[in-house]
PDB file of C-alpha atoms in Angstrom:
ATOM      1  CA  UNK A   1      43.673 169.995  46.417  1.00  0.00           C
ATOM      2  CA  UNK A   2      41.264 167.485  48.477  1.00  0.00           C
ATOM      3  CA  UNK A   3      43.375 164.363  47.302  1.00  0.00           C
ATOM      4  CA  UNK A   4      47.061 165.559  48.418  1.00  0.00           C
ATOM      5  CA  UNK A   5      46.769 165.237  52.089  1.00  0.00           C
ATOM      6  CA  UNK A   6      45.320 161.196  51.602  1.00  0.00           C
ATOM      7  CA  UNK A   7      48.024 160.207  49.178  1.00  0.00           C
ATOM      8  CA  UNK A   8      50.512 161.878  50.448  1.00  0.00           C
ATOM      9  CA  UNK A   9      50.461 158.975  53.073  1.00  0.00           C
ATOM     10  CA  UNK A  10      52.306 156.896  50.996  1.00  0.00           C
ATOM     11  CA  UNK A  11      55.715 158.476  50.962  1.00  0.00           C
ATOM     12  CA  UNK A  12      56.733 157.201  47.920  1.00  0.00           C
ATOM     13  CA  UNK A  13      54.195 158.504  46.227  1.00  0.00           C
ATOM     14  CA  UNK A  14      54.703 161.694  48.209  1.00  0.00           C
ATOM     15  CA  UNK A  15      58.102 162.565  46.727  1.00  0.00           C
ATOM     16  CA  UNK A  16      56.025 162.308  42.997  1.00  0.00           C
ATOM     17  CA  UNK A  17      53.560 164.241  43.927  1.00  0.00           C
ATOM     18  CA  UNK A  18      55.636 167.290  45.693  1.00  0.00           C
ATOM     19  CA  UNK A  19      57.480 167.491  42.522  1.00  0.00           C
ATOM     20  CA  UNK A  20      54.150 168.682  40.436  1.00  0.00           C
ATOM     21  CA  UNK A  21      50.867 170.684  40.147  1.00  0.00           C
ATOM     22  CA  UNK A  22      48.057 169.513  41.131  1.00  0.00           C
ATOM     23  CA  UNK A  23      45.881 167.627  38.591  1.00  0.00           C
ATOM     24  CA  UNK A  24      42.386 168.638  38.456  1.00  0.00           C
ATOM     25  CA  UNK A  25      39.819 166.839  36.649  1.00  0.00           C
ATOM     26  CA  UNK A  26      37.718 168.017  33.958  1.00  0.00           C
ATOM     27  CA  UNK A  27      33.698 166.542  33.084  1.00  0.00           C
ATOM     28  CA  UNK A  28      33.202 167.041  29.655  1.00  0.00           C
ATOM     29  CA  UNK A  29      30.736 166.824  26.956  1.00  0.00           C
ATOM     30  CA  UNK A  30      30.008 164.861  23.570  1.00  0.00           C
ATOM     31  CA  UNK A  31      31.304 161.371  25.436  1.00  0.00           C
ATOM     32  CA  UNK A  32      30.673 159.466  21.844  1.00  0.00           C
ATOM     33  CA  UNK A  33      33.035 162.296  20.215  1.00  0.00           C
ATOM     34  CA  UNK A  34      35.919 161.746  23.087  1.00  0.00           C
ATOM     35  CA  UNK A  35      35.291 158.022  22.626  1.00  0.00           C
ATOM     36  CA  UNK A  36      36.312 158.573  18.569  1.00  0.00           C
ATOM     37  CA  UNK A  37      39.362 160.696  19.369  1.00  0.00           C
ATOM     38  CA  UNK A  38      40.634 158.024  22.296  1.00  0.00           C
ATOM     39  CA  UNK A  39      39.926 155.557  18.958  1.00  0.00           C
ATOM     40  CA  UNK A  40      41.910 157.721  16.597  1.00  0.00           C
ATOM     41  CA  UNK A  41      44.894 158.168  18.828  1.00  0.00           C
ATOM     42  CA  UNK A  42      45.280 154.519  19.509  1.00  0.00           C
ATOM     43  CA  UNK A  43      49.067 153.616  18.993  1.00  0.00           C
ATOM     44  CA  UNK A  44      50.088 157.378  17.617  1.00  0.00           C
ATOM     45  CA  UNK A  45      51.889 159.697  19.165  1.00  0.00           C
ATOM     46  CA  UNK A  46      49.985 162.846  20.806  1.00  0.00           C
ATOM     47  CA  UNK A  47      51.870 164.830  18.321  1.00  0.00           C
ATOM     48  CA  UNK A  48      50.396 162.516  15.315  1.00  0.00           C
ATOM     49  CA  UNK A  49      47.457 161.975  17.120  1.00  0.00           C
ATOM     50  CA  UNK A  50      46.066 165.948  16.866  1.00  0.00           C
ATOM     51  CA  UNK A  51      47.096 165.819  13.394  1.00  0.00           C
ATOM     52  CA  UNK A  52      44.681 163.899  12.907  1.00  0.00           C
ATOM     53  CA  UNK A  53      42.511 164.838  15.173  1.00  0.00           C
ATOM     54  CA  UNK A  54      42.381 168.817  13.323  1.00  0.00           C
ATOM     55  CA  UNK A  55      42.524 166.876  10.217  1.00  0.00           C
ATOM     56  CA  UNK A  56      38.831 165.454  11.098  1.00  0.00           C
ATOM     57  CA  UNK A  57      37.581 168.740  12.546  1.00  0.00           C
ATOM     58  CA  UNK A  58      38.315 169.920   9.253  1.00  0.00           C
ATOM     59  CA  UNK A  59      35.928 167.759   7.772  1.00  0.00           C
ATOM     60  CA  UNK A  60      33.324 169.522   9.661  1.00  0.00           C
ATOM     61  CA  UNK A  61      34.062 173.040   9.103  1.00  0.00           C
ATOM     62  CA  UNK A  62      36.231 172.908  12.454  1.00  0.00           C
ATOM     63  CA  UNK A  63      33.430 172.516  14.192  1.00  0.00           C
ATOM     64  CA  UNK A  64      32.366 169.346  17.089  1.00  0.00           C
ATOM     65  CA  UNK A  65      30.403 166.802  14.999  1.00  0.00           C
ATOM     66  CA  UNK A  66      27.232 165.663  15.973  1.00  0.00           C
ATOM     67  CA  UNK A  67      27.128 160.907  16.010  1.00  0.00           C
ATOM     68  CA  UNK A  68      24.837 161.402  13.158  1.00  0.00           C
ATOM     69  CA  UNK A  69      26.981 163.587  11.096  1.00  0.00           C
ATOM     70  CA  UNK A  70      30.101 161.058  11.712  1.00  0.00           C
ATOM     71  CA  UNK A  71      27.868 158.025  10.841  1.00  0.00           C
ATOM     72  CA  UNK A  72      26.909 159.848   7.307  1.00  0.00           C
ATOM     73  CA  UNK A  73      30.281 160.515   6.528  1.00  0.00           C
ATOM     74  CA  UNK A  74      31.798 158.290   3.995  1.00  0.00           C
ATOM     75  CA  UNK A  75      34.270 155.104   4.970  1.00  0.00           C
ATOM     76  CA  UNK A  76      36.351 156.776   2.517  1.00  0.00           C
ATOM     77  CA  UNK A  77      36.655 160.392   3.528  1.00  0.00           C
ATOM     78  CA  UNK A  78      37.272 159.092   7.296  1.00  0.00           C
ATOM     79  CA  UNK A  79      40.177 156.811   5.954  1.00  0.00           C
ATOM     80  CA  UNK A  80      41.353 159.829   3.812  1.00  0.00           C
ATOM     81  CA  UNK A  81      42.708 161.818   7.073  1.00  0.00           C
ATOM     82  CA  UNK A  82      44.603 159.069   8.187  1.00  0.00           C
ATOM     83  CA  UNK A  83      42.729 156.487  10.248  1.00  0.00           C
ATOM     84  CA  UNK A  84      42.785 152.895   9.109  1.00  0.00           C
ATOM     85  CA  UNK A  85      40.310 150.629   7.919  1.00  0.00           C
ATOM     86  CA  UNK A  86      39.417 149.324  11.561  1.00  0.00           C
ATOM     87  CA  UNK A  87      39.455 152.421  12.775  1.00  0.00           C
ATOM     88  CA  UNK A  88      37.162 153.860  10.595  1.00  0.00           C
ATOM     89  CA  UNK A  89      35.084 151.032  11.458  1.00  0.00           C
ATOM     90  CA  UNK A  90      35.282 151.337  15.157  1.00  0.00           C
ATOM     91  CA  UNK A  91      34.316 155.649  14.735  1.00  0.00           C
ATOM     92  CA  UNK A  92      30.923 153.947  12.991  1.00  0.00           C
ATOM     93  CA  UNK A  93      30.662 151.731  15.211  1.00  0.00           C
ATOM     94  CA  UNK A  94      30.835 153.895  18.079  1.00  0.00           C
ATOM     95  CA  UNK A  95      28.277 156.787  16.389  1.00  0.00           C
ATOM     96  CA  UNK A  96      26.264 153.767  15.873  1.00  0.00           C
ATOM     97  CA  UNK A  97      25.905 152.384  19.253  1.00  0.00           C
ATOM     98  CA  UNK A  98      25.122 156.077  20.143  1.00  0.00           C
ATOM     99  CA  UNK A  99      22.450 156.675  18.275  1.00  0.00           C
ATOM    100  CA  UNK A 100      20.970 153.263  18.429  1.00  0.00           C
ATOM    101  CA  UNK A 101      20.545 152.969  22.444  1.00  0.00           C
ATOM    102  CA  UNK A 102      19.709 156.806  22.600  1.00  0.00           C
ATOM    103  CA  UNK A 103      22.745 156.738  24.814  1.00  0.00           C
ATOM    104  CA  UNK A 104      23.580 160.710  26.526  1.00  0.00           C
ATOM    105  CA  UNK A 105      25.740 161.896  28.195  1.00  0.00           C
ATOM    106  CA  UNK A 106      23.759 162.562  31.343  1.00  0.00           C
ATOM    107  CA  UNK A 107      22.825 158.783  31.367  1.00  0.00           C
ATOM    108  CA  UNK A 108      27.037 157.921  31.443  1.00  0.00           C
ATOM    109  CA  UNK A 109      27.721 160.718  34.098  1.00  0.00           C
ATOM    110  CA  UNK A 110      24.904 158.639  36.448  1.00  0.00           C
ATOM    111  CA  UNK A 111      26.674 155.207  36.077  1.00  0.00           C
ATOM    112  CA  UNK A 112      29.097 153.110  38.227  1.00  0.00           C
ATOM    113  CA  UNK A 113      32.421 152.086  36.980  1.00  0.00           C
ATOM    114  CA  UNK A 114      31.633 148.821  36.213  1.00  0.00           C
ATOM    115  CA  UNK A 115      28.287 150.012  34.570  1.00  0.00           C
ATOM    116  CA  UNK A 116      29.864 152.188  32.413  1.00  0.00           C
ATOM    117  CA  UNK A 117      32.973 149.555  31.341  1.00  0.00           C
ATOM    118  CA  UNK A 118      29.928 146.914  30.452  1.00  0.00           C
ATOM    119  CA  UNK A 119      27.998 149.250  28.253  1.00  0.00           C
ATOM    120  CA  UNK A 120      30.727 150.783  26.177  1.00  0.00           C
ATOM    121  CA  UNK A 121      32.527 147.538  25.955  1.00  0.00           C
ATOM    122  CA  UNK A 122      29.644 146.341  23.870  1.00  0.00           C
ATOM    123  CA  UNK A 123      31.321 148.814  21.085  1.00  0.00           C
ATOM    124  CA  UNK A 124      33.185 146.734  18.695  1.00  0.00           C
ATOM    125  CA  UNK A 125      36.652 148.444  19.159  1.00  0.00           C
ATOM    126  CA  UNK A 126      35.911 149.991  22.581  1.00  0.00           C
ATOM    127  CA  UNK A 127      38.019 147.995  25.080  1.00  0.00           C
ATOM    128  CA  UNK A 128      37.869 148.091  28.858  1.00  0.00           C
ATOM    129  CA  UNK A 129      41.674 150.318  29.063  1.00  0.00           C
ATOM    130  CA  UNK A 130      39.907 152.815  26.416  1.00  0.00           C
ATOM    131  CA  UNK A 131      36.682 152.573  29.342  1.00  0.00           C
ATOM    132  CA  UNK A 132      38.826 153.640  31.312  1.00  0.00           C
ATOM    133  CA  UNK A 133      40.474 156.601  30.129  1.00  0.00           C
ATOM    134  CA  UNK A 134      36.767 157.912  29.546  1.00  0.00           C
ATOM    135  CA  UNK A 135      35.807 157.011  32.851  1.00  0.00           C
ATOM    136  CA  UNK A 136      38.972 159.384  34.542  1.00  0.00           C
ATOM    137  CA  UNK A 137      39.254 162.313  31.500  1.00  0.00           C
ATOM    138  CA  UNK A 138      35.840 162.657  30.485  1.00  0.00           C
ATOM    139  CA  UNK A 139      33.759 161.533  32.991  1.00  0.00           C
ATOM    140  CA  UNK A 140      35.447 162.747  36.260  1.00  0.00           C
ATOM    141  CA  UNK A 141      35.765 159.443  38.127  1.00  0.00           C
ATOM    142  CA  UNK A 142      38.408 159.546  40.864  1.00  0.00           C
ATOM    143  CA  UNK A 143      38.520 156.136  41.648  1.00  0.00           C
ATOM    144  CA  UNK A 144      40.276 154.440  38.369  1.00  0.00           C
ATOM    145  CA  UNK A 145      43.446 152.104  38.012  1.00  0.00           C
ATOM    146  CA  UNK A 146      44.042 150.936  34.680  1.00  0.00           C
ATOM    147  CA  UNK A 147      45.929 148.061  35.190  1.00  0.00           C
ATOM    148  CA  UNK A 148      46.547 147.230  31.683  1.00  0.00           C
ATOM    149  CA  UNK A 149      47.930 150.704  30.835  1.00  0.00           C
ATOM    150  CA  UNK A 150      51.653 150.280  30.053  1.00  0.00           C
ATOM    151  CA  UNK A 151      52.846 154.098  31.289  1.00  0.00           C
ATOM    152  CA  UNK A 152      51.295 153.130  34.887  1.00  0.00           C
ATOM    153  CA  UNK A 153      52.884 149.439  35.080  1.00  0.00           C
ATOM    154  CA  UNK A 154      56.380 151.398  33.774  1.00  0.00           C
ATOM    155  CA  UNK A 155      56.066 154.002  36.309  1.00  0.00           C
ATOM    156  CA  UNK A 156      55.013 151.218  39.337  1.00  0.00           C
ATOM    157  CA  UNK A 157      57.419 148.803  39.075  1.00  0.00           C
ATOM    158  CA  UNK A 158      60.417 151.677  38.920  1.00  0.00           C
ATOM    159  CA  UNK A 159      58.387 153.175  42.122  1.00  0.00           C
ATOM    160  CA  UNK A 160      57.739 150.564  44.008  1.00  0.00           C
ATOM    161  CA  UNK A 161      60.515 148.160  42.863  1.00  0.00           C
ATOM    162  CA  UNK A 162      58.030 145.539  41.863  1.00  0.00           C
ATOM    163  CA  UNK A 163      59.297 142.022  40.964  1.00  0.00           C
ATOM    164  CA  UNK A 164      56.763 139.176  39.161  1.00  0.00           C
ATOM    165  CA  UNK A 165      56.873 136.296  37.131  1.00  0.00           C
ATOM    166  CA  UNK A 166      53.906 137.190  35.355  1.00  0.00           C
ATOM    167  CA  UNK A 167      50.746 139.761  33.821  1.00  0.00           C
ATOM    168  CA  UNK A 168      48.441 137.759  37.145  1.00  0.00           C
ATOM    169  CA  UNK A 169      51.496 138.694  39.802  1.00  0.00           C
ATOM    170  CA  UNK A 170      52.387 141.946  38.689  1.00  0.00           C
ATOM    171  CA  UNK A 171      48.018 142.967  38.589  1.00  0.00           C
ATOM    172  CA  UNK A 172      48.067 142.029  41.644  1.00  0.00           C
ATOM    173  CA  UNK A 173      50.855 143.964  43.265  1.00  0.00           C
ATOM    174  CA  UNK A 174      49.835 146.728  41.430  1.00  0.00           C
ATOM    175  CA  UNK A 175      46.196 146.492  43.059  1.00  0.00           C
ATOM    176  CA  UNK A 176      47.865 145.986  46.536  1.00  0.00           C
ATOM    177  CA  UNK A 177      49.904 149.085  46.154  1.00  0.00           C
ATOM    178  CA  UNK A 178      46.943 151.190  44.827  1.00  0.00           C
ATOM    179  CA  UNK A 179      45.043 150.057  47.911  1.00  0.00           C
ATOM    180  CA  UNK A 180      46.277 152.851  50.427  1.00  0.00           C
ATOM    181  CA  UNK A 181      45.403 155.355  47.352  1.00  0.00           C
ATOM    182  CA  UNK A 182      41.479 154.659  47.528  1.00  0.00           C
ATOM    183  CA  UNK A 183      38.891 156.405  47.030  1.00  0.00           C
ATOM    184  CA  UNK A 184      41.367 158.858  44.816  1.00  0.00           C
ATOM    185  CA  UNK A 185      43.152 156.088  42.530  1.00  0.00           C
ATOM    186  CA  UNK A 186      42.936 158.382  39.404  1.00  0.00           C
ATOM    187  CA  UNK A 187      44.724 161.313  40.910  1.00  0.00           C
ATOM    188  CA  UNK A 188      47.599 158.865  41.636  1.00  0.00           C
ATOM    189  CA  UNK A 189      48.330 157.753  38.124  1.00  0.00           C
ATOM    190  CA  UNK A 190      47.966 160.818  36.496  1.00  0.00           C
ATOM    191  CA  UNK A 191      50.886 162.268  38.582  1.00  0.00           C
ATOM    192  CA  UNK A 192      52.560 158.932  38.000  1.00  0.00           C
ATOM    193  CA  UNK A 193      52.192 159.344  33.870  1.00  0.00           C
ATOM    194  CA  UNK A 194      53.704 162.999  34.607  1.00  0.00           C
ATOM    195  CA  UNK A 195      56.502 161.899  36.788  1.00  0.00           C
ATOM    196  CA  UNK A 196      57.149 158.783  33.864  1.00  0.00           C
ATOM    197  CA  UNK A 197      57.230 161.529  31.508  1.00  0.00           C
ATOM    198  CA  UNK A 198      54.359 159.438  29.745  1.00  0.00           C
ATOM    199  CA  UNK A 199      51.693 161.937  29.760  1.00  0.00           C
ATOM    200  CA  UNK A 200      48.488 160.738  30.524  1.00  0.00           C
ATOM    201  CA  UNK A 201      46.201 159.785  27.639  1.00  0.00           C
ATOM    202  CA  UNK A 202      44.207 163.615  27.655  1.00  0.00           C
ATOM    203  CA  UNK A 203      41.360 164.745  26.506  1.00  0.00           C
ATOM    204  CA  UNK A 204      41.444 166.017  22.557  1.00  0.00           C
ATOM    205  CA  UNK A 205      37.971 167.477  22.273  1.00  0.00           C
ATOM    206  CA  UNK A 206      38.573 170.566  24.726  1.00  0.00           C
TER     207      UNK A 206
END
C-alpha cells in the first residue's frame, strides 16, 4: 500500500503497523444516510449499534432510505427502534439540512477538510469528531487526526509515552507526533484503533 513505506519512518509506529493488514479506504454513497448511522451509534457499542441500525432498515423494507423518506417518518416510529429523543431529533435534523441546501454527495467529495467540518457542523447534533469520521470512512480523506477521539488519545499516549497536564498539552503533542505522518494521517489512526483493540468508528451503510 502507497502509505506503508512513509509511515513506516516512524519506528514506533512501524512495529503497529507490521503487525496488521493494510487498511484501505472506501468512498461511499448516501453521505446524509452515513451521517444518521454515525448519529445512531453515538455512545453504543458496535454490537448495539447494528441492532439498531437493521432495526431502522427494517422500517424501510431493508432497503437505503432516501433524506425525504427519513424526514416523513414519524418522531415516534424513529424513537420506537431505540434512538432517543435527541437523537431522533438530530436524524431530522440532518435529512433536513440535506434537503434544504440541496446538499449531494458530489458537492462533499469536492470540499476541503475544513470546508466540509464548517458545513456539516451547521447540523444541530453534527459535531466536528462526527466531521471527522465522515471525512476518513465515507469520504476518503487521508489526511485526518481526530484529536478529540478518545481510542486515538488511548492508543498515543501508551505509544508514545505522552505526559501532560492538560486537554491544550496533550492536543498538542498529539499534533507534533502526527506531524512526521502527513499527508497520510488517517491511515495512521486507523491502524492505531486496530492495534488499541478500539476498532475504528466504520462505516454501517455498506
Amino acid at each position: 500500500m502507497h502509505y506503508i513505506p512513509h509511515l513506516s519512518k516512524d519506528k514506533k509506529l512501524k512495529k503497529v503497523l507490521d503487525a496488521q493488514e493494510p487498511h484501505i479506504l472506501v468512498k461511499r454513497k448516501k453521505i446524509y444516510l452515513y451521517l444518521c448511522a454515525s448519529i445512531m451509534s453515538q455512545q453504543l457499542s458496535t454490537k448495539v449499534a447494528d441492532v439498531i441500525y437493521k432495526r431502522f432498515l427494517a422500517l424501510y423494507g431493508k432497503k437505503e432510505p432516501t433524506a425525504q423518506q427519513i424526514l416523513d417518518t414519524p418522531f415516534e416510529t424513529l424513537r420506537g427502534i431505540g434512538l432517543s429523543n435527541a437523537k431522533t431529533n438530530y436524524v431530522h435534523n440532518v435529512c433536513r439540512f440535506f434537503i434544504d441546501e440541496k446538499l449531494s454527495d458530489a458537492q462533499l467529495y469536492k470540499m476541503s477538510d475544513e470546508a466540509v467540518i464548517e458545513k456539516l457542523t451547521q447540523i444541530k447534533g453534527v459535531g466536528r469528531w462526527t466531521t471527522e469520521m465522515i471525512l476518513m470512512f465515507a469520504l476518503q480523506h487521508e489526511d485526518v487526526l481526530p484529536v478529540d477521539d478518545l481510542g486515538i488519545q488511548q492508543a498515543m499516549i501508551k505509544l508514545y509515552k505522552i505526559e501532560y497536564e492538560n486537554k491544550k498539552e496533550l492536543y498538542e503533542k498529539m499534533q507534533k507526533h502526527a506531524t512526521k505522518w502527513k499527508p497520510y494521517r488517517t491511515y495512521a489512526c486507523v491502524h492505531l484503533w486496530k492495534w488499541k483493540d478500539n476498532k475504528p468508528p466504520v462505516d454501517k451503510t455498506k
